[in-house]
PDB file of C-alpha atoms in Angstrom:
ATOM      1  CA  UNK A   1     -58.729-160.532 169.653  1.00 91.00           C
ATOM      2  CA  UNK A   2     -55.561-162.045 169.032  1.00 95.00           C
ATOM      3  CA  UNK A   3     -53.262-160.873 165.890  1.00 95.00           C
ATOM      4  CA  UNK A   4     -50.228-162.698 164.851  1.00 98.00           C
ATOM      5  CA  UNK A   5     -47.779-161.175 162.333  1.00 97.00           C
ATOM      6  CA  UNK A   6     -45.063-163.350 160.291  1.00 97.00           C
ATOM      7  CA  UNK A   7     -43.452-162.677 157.483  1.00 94.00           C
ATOM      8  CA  UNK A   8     -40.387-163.815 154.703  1.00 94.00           C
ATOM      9  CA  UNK A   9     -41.257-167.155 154.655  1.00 96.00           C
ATOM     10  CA  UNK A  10     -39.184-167.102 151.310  1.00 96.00           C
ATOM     11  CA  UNK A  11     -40.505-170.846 149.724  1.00 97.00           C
ATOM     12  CA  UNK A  12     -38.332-171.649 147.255  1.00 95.00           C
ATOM     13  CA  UNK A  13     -34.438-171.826 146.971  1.00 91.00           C
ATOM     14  CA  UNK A  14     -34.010-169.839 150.560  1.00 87.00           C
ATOM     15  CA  UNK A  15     -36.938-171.820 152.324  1.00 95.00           C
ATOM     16  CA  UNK A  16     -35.834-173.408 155.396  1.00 94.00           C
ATOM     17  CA  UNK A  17     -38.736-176.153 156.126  1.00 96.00           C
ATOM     18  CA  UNK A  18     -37.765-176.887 160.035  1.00 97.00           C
ATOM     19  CA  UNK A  19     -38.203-173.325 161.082  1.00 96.00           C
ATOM     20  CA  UNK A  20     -41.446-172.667 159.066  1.00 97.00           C
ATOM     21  CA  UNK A  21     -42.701-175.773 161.239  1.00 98.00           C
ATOM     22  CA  UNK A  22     -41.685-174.645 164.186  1.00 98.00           C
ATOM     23  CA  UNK A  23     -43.419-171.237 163.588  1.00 98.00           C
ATOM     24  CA  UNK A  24     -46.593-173.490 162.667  1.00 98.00           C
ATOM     25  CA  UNK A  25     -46.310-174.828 165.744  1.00 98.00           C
ATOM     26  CA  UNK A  26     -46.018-171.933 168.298  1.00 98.00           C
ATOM     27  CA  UNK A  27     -48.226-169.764 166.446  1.00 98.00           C
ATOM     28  CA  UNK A  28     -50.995-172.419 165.940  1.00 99.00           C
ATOM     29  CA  UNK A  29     -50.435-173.091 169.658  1.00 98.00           C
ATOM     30  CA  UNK A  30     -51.789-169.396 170.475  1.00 98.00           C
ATOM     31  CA  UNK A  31     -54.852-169.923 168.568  1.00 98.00           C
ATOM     32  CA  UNK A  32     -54.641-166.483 167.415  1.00 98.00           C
ATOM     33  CA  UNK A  33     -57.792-164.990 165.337  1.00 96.00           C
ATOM     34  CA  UNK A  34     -55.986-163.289 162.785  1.00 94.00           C
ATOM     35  CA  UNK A  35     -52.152-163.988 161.053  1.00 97.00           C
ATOM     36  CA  UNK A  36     -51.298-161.091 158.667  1.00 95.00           C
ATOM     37  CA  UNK A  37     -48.298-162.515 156.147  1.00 95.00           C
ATOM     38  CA  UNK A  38     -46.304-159.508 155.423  1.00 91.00           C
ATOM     39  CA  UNK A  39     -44.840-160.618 152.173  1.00 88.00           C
ATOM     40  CA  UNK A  40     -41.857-162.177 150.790  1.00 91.00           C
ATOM     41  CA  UNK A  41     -44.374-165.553 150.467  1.00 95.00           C
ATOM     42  CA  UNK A  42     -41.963-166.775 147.764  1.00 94.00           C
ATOM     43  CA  UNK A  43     -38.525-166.391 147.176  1.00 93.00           C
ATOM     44  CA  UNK A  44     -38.565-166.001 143.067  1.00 92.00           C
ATOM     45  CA  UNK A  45     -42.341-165.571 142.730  1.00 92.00           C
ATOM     46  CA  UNK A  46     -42.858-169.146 140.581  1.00 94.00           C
ATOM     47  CA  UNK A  47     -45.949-170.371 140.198  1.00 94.00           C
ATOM     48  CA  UNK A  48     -44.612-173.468 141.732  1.00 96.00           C
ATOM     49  CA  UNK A  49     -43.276-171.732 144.970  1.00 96.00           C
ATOM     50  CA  UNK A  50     -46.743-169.996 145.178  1.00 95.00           C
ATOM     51  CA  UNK A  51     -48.753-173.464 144.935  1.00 96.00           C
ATOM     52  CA  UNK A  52     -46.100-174.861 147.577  1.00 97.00           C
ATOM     53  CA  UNK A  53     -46.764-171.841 149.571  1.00 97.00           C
ATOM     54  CA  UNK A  54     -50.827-172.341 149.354  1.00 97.00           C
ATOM     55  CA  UNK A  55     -50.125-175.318 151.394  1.00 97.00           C
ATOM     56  CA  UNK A  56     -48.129-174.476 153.734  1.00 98.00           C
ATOM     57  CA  UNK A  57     -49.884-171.527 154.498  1.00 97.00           C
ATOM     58  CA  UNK A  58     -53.019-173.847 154.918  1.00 97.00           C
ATOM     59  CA  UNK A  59     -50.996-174.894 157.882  1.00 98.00           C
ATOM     60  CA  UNK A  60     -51.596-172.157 159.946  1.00 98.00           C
ATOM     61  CA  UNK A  61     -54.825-172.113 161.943  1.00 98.00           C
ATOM     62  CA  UNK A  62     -56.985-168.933 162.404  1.00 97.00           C
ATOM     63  CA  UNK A  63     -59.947-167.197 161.656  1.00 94.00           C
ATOM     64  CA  UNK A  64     -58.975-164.940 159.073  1.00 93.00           C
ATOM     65  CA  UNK A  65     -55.418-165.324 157.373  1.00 95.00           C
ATOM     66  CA  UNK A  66     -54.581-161.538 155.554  1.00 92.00           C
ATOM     67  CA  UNK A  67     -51.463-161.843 153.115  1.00 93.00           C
ATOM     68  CA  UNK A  68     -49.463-158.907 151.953  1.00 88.00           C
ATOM     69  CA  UNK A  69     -47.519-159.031 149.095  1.00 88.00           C
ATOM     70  CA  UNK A  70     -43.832-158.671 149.523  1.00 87.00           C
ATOM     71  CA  UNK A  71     -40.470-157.434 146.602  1.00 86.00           C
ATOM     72  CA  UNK A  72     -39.449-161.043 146.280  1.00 88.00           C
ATOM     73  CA  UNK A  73     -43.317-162.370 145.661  1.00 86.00           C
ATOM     74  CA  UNK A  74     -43.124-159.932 142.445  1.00 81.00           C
ATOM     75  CA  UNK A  75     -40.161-161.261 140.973  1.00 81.00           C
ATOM     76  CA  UNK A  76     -40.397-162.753 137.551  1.00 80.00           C
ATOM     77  CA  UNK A  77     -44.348-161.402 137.058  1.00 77.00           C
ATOM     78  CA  UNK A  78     -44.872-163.001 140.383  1.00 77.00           C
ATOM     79  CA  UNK A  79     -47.309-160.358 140.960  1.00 77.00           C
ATOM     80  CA  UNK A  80     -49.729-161.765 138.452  1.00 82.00           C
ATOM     81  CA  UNK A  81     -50.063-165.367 140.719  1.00 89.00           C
ATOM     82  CA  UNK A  82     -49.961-163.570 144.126  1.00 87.00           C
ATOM     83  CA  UNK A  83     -53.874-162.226 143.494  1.00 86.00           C
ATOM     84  CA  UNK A  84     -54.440-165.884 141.826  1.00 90.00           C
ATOM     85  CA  UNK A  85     -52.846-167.596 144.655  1.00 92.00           C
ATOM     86  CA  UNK A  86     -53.462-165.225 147.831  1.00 89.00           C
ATOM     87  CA  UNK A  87     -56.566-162.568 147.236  1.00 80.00           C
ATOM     88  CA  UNK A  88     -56.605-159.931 149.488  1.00 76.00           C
ATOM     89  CA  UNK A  89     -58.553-157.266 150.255  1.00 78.00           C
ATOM     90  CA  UNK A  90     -56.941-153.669 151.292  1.00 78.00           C
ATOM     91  CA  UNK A  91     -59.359-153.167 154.247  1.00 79.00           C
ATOM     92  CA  UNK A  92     -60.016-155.610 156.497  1.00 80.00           C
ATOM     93  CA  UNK A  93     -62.920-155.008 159.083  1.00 84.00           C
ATOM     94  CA  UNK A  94     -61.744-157.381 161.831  1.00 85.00           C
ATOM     95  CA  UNK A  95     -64.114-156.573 164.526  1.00 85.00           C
ATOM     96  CA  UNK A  96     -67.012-153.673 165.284  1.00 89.00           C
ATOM     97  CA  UNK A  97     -64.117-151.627 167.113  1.00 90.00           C
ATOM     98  CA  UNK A  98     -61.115-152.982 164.644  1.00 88.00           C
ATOM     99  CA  UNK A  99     -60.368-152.273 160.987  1.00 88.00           C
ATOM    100  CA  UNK A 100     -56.767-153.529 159.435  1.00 84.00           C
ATOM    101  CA  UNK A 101     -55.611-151.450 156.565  1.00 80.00           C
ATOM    102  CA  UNK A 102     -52.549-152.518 154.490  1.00 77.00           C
ATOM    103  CA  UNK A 103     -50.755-151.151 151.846  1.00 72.00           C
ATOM    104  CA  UNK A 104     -48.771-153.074 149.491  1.00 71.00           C
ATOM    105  CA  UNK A 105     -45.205-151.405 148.541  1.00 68.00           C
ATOM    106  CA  UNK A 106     -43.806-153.725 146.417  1.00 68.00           C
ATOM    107  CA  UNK A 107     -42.868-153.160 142.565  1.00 66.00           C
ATOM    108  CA  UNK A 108     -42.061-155.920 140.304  1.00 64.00           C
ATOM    109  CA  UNK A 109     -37.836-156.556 139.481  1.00 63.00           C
ATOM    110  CA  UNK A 110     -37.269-153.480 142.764  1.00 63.00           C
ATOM    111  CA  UNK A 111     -35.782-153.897 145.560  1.00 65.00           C
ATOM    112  CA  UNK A 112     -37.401-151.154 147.021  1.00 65.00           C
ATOM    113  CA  UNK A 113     -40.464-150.270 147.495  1.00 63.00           C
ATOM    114  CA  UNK A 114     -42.828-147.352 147.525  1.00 64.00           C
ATOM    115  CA  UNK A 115     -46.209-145.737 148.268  1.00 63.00           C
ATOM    116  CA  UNK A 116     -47.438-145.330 144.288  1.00 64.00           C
ATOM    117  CA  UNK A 117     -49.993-141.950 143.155  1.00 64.00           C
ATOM    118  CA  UNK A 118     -52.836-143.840 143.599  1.00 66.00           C
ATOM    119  CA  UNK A 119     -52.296-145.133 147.018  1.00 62.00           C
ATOM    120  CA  UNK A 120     -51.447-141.409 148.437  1.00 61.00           C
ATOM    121  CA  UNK A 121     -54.642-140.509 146.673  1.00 63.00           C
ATOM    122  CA  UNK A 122     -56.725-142.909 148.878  1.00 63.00           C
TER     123      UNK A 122
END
């Protein structure tokens, strides 16, 4: 099984469209099975970056894609569109031998982010 990570794509005001092709390019050339996103989709967390985002993502070829929410993709309620946009599920059975668990630390308007009650609790 093959597992590509990327992440900060950043569509929107910091979105640089030549690299994101090139990283298209090299990662669709491994023909991976999985990409995991690790957030930052968006820069501002518009509904129009996310719907510019859907597409590009659609680039990228593999069998499963598994987005992670990142602090810039819950800017400005961003949060709300990120489920709309990019469902996700927290565990991710990827083979028999091979489960992918992620945990989303992002809080809306912070910088920062952090493992909340309910998360420690699972």
């Amino acid at each position: 099984m093959l597992l590509v990570q990327i992440s900060d794509i950043h569509v929107g005001s910091q979105f640089q469209p030549k690299v994101f092709a090139q990283v298209v390019n090299e990662v669709n050339k491994l023909k991976p099975d999985i990409i995991v996103i690790t957030g930052d989709l968006t820069n501002e967390g518009l509904i129009k970056e996310y719907k510019e985002c859907k597409k590009l993502v659609s680039q990228l070829k593999a069998k499963k894609i598994i987005t992670i929410s990142g602090n810039h993709d819950y800017r400005n309620t961003g949060y709300l569109a990120f489920k709309k946009f990019f469902p996700f599920e927290s565990v991710n059975n990827l083979s028999k031998d091979v489960v992918l668990v992620t945990v989303g630390t992002a809080r809306p308007d912070r910088n920062e982010g952090e493992v909340g009650y309910r998360q420690n609790l699972w």
